[in-house]
JSON list of C-alpha atoms in Angstrom, two decimals:
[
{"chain": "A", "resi": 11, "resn": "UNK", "atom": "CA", "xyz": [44.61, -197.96, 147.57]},
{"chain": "A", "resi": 12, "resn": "UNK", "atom": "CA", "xyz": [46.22, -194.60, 148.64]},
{"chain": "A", "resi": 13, "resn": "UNK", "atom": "CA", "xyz": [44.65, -191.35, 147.29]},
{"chain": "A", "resi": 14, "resn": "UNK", "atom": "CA", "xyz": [46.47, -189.63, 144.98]},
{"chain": "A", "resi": 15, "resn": "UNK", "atom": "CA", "xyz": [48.63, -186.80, 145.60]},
{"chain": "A", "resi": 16, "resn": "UNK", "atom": "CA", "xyz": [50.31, -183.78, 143.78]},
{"chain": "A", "resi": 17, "resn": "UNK", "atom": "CA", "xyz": [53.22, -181.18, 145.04]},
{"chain": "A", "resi": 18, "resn": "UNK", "atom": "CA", "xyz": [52.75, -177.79, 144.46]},
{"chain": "A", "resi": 19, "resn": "UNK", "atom": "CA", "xyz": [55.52, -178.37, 141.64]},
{"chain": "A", "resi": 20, "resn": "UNK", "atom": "CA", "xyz": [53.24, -180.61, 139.94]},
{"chain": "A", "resi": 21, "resn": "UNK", "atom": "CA", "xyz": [50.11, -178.53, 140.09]},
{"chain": "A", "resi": 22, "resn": "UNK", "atom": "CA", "xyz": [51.92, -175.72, 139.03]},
{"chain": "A", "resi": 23, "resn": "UNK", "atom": "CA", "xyz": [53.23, -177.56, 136.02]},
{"chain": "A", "resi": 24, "resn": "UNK", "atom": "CA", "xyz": [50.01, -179.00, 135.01]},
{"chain": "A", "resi": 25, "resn": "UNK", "atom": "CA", "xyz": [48.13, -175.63, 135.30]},
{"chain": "A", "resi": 26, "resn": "UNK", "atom": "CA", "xyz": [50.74, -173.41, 133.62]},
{"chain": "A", "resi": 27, "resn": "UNK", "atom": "CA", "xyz": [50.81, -171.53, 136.84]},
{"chain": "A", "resi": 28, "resn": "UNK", "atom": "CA", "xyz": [53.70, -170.01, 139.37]},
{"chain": "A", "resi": 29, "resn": "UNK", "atom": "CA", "xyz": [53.66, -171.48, 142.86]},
{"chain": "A", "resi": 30, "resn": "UNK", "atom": "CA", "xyz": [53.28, -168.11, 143.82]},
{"chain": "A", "resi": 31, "resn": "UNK", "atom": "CA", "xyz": [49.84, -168.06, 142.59]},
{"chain": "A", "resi": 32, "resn": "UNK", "atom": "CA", "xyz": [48.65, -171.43, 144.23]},
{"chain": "A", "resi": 33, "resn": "UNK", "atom": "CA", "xyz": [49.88, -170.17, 147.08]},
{"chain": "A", "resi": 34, "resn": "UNK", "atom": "CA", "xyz": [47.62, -167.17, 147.15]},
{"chain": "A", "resi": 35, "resn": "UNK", "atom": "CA", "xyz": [44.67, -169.22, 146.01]},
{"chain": "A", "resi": 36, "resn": "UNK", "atom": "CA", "xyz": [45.91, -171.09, 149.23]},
{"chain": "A", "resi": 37, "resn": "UNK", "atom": "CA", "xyz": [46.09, -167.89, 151.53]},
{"chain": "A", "resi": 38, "resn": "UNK", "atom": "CA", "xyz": [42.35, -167.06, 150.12]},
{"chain": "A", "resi": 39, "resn": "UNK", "atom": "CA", "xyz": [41.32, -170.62, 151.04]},
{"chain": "A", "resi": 40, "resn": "UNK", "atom": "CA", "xyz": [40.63, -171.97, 147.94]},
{"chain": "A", "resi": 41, "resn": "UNK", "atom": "CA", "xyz": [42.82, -175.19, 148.26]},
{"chain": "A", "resi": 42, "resn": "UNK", "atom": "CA", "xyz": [43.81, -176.74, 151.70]},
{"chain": "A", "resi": 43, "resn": "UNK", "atom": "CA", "xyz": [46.58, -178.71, 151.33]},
{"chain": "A", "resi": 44, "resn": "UNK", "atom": "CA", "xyz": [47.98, -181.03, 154.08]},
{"chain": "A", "resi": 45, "resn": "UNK", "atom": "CA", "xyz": [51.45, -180.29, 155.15]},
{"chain": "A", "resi": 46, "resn": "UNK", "atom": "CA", "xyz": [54.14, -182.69, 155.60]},
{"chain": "A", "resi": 47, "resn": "UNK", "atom": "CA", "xyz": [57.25, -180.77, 157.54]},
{"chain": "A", "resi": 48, "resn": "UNK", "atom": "CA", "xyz": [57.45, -177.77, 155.57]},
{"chain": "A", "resi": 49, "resn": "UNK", "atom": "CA", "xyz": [55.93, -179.33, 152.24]},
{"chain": "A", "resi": 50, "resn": "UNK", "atom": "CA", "xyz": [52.60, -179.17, 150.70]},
{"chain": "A", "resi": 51, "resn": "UNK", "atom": "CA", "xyz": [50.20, -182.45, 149.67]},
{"chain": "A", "resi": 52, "resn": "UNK", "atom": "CA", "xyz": [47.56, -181.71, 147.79]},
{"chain": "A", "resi": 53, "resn": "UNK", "atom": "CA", "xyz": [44.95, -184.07, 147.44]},
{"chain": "A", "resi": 54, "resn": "UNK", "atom": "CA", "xyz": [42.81, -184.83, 144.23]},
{"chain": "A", "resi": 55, "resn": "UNK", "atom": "CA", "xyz": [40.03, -182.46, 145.86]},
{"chain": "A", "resi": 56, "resn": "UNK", "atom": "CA", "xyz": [42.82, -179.89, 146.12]},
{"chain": "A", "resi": 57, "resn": "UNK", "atom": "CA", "xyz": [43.35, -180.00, 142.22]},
{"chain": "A", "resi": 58, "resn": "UNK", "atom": "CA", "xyz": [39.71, -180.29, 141.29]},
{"chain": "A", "resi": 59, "resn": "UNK", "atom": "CA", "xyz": [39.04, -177.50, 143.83]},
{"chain": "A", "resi": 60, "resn": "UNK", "atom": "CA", "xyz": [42.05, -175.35, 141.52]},
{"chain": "A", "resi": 61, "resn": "UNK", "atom": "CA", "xyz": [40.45, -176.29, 138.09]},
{"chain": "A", "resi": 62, "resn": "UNK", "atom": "CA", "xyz": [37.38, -174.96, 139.03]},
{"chain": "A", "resi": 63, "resn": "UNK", "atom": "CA", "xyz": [38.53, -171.58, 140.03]},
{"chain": "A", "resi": 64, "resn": "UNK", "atom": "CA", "xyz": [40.63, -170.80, 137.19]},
{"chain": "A", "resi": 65, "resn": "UNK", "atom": "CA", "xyz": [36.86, -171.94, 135.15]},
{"chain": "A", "resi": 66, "resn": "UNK", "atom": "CA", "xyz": [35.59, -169.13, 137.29]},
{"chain": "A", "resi": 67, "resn": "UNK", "atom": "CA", "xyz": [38.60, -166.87, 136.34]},
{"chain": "A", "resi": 68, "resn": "UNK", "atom": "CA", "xyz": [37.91, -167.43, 132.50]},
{"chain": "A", "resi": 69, "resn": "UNK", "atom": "CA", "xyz": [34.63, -166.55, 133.16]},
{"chain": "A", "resi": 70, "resn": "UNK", "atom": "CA", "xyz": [35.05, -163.47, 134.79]},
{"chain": "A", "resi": 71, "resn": "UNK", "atom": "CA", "xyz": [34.28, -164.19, 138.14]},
{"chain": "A", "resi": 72, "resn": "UNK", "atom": "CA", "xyz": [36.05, -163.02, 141.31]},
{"chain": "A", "resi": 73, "resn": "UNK", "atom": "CA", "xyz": [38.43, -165.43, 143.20]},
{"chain": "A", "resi": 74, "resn": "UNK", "atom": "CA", "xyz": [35.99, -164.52, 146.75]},
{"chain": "A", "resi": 75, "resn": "UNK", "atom": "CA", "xyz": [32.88, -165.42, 144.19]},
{"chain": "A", "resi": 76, "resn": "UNK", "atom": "CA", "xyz": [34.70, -168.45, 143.22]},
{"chain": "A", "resi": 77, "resn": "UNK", "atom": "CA", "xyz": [35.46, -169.88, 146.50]},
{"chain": "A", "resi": 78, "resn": "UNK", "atom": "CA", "xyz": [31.72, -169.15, 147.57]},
{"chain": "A", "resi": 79, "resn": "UNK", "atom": "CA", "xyz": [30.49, -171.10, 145.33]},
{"chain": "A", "resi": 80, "resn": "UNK", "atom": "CA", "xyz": [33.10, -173.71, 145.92]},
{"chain": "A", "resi": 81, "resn": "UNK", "atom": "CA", "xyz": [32.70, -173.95, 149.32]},
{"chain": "A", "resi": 82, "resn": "UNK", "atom": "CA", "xyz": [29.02, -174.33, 148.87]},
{"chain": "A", "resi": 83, "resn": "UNK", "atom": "CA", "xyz": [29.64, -177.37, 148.11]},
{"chain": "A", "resi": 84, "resn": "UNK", "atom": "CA", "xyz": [31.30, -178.47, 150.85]},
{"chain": "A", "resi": 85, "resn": "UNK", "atom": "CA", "xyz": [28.33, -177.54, 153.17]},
{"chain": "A", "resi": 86, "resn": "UNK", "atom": "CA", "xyz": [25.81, -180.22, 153.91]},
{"chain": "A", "resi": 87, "resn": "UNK", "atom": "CA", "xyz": [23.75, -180.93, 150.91]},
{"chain": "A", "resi": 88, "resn": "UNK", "atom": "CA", "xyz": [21.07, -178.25, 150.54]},
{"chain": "A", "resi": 89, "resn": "UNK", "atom": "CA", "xyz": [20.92, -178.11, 146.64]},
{"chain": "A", "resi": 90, "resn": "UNK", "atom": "CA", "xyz": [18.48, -175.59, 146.79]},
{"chain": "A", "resi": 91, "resn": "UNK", "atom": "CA", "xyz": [20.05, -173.11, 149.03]},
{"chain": "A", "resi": 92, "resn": "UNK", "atom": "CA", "xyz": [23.29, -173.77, 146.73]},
{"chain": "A", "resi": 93, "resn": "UNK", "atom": "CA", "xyz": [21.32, -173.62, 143.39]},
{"chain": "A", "resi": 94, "resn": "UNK", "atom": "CA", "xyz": [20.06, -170.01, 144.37]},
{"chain": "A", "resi": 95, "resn": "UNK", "atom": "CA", "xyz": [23.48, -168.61, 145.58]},
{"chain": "A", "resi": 96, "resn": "UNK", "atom": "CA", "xyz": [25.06, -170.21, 142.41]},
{"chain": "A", "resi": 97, "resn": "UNK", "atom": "CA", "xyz": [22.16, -168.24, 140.14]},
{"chain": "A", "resi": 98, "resn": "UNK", "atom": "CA", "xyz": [22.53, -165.42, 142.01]},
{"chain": "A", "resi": 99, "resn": "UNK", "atom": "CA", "xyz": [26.21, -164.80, 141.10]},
{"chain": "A", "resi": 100, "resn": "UNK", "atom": "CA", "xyz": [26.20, -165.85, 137.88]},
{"chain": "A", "resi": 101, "resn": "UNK", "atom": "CA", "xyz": [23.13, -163.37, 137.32]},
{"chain": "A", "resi": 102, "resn": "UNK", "atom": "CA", "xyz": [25.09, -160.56, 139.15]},
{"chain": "A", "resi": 103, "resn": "UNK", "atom": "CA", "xyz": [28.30, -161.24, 136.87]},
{"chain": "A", "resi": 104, "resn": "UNK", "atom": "CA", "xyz": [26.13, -161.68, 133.58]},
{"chain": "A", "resi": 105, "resn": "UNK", "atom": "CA", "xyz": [24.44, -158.44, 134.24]},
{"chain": "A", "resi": 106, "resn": "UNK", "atom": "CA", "xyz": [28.07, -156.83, 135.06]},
{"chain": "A", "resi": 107, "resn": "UNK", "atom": "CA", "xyz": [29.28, -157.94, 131.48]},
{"chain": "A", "resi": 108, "resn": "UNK", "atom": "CA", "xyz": [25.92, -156.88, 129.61]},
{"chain": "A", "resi": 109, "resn": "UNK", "atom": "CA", "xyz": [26.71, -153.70, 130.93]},
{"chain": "A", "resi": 110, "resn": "UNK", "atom": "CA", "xyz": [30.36, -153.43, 129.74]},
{"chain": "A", "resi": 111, "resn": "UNK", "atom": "CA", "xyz": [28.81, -155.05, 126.05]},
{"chain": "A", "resi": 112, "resn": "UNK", "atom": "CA", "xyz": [26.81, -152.23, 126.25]},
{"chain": "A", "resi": 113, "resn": "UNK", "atom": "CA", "xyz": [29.49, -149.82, 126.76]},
{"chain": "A", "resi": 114, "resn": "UNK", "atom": "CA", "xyz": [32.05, -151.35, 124.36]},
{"chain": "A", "resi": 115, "resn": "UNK", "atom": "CA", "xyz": [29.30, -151.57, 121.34]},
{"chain": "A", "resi": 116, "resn": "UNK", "atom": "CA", "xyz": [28.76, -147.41, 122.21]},
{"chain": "A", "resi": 117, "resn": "UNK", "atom": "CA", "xyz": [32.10, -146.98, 121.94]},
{"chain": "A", "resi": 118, "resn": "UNK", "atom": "CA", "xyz": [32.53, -148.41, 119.03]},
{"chain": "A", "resi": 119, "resn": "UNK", "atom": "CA", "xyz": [29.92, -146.85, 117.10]},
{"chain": "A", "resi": 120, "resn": "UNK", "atom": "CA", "xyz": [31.31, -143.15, 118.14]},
{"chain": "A", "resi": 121, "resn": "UNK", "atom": "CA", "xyz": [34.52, -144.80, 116.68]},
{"chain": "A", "resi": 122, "resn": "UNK", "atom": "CA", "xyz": [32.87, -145.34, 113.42]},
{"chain": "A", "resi": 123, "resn": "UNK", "atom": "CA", "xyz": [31.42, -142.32, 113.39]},
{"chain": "A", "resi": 124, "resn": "UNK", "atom": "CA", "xyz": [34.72, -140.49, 113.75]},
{"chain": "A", "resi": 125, "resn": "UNK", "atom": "CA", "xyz": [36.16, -142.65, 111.24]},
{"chain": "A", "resi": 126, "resn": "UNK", "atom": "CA", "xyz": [33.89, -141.63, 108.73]},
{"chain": "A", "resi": 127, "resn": "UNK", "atom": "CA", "xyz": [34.16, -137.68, 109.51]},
{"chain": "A", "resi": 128, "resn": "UNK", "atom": "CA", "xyz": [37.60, -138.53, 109.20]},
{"chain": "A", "resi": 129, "resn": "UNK", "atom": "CA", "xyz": [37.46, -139.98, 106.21]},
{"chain": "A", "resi": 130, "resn": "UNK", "atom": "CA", "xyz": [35.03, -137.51, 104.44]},
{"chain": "A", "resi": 131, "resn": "UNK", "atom": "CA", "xyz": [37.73, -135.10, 105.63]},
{"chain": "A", "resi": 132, "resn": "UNK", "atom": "CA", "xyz": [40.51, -136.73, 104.01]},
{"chain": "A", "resi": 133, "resn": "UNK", "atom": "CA", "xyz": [38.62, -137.41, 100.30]},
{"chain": "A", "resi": 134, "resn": "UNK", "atom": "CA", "xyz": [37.55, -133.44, 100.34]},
{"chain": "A", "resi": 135, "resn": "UNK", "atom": "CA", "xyz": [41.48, -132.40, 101.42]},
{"chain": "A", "resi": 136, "resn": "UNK", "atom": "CA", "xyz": [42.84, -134.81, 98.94]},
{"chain": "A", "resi": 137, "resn": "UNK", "atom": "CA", "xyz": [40.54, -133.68, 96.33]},
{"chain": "A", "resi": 138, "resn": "UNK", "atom": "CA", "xyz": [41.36, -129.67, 97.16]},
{"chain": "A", "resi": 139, "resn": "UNK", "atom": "CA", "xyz": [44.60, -130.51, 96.70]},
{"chain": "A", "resi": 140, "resn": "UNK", "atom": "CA", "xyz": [44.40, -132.03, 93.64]},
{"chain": "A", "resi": 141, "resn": "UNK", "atom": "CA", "xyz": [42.19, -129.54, 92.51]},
{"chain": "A", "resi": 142, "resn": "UNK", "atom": "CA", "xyz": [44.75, -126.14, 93.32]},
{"chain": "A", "resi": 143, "resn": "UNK", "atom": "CA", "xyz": [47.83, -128.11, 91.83]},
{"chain": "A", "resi": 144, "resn": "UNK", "atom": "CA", "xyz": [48.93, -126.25, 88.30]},
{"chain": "A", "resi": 145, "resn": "UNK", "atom": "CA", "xyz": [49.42, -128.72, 85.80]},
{"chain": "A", "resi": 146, "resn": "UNK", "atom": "CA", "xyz": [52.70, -130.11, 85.90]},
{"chain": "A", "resi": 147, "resn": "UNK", "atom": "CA", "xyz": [54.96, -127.76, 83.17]},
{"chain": "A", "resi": 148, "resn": "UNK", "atom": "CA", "xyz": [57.06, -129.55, 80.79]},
{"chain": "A", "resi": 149, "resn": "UNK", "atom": "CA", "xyz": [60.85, -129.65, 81.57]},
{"chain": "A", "resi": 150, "resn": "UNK", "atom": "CA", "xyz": [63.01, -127.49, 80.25]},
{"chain": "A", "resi": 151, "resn": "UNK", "atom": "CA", "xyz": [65.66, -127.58, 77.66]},
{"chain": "A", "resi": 152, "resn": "UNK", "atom": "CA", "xyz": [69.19, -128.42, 79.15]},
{"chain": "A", "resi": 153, "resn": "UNK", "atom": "CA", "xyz": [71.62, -124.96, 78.52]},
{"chain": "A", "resi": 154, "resn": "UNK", "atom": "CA", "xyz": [74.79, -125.46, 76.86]},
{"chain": "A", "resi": 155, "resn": "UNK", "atom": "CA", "xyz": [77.44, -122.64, 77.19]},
{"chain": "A", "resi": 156, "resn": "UNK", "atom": "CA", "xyz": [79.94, -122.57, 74.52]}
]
C-alpha cells in the first residue's frame, strides 16, 4: 500500500496557508519534502511535522523552538534527554508570557486609574457648568410694527 502523499497545493489548502509560508517552514527545515523534477511530495510525516508547528505558533513559541523540539524526535529514542529539552522550553516560554501578564494587568490598572481621574474630572466640570448657567429667561414677546 503506497504512503500517502500531499502537494504543496494541498497542504496549503488544508492549513489555510500560502505556499509561500510552507516554503519557509521548508527553508527553516521544518518539513523535508521529496522532490520529483521541480515538484514537491510531501509525505504524511511532512504534514504531521506542519500541524505541529503551527500548535507551537498558537502557543507562542518560536518556529527555531518548534523545530527543536520536533526534531527531537527524530533523534534516537532518549525520552529523557527529550522530556527535559521539551520542559525546558515550555518553562522558558511560560515564564516569557507571565511576564508580559504581568505587564499587561499593570497597564491596565494605570488605565483604570486614569479613567477614574478622568471621570471625577468630567462630573465636577459638568457640574460647574451647570452650576454658573443663569436660569434660562423666558422668551420674549414677538414686536409688531404698525
Amino acid at each position: 500500500m503506497p504512503a500517502q502523499t500531499f502537494t504543496i497545493s494541498q497542504l496549503a489548502k488544508e492549513f489555510d496557508l500560502t505556499t509561500r509560508a510552507i516554503r519557509f517552514y521548508e527553508d527553516m527545515g521544518l518539513l523535508t519534502p521529496e522532490r520529483a523534477g521541480l515538484q514537491r511530495i510531501y509525505s504524511a510525516r511532512d504534514r504531521a511535522r506542519l500541524t505541529l508547528t503551527l500548535r507551537a505558533k498558537r502557543l507562542g513559541l518560536s518556529l527555531t523552538e518548534a523545530k527543536d523540539i520536533l526534531d527531537m524526535y527524530d533523534s534516537p529514542r532518549d525520552t529523557v534527554p527529550q522530556l527535559e529539552r521539551f520542559l525546558s522550553i515550555l518553562g522558558a516560554h511560560r515564564a516569557q508570557l507571565e511576564g508580559q501578564l504581568a505587564e499587561l494587568q499593570a497597564n491596565i490598572a494605570e488605565v483604570r486609574a486614569h479613567e477614574k481621574k478622568g471621570q471625577t474630572a468630567l462630573a465636577r466640570a459638568q457640574k460647574a457648568e451647570t452650576a454658573g448657567k443663569p436660569k434660562a429667561k423666558p422668551p420674549r414677546p414677538a414686536r409688531t410694527t404698525a
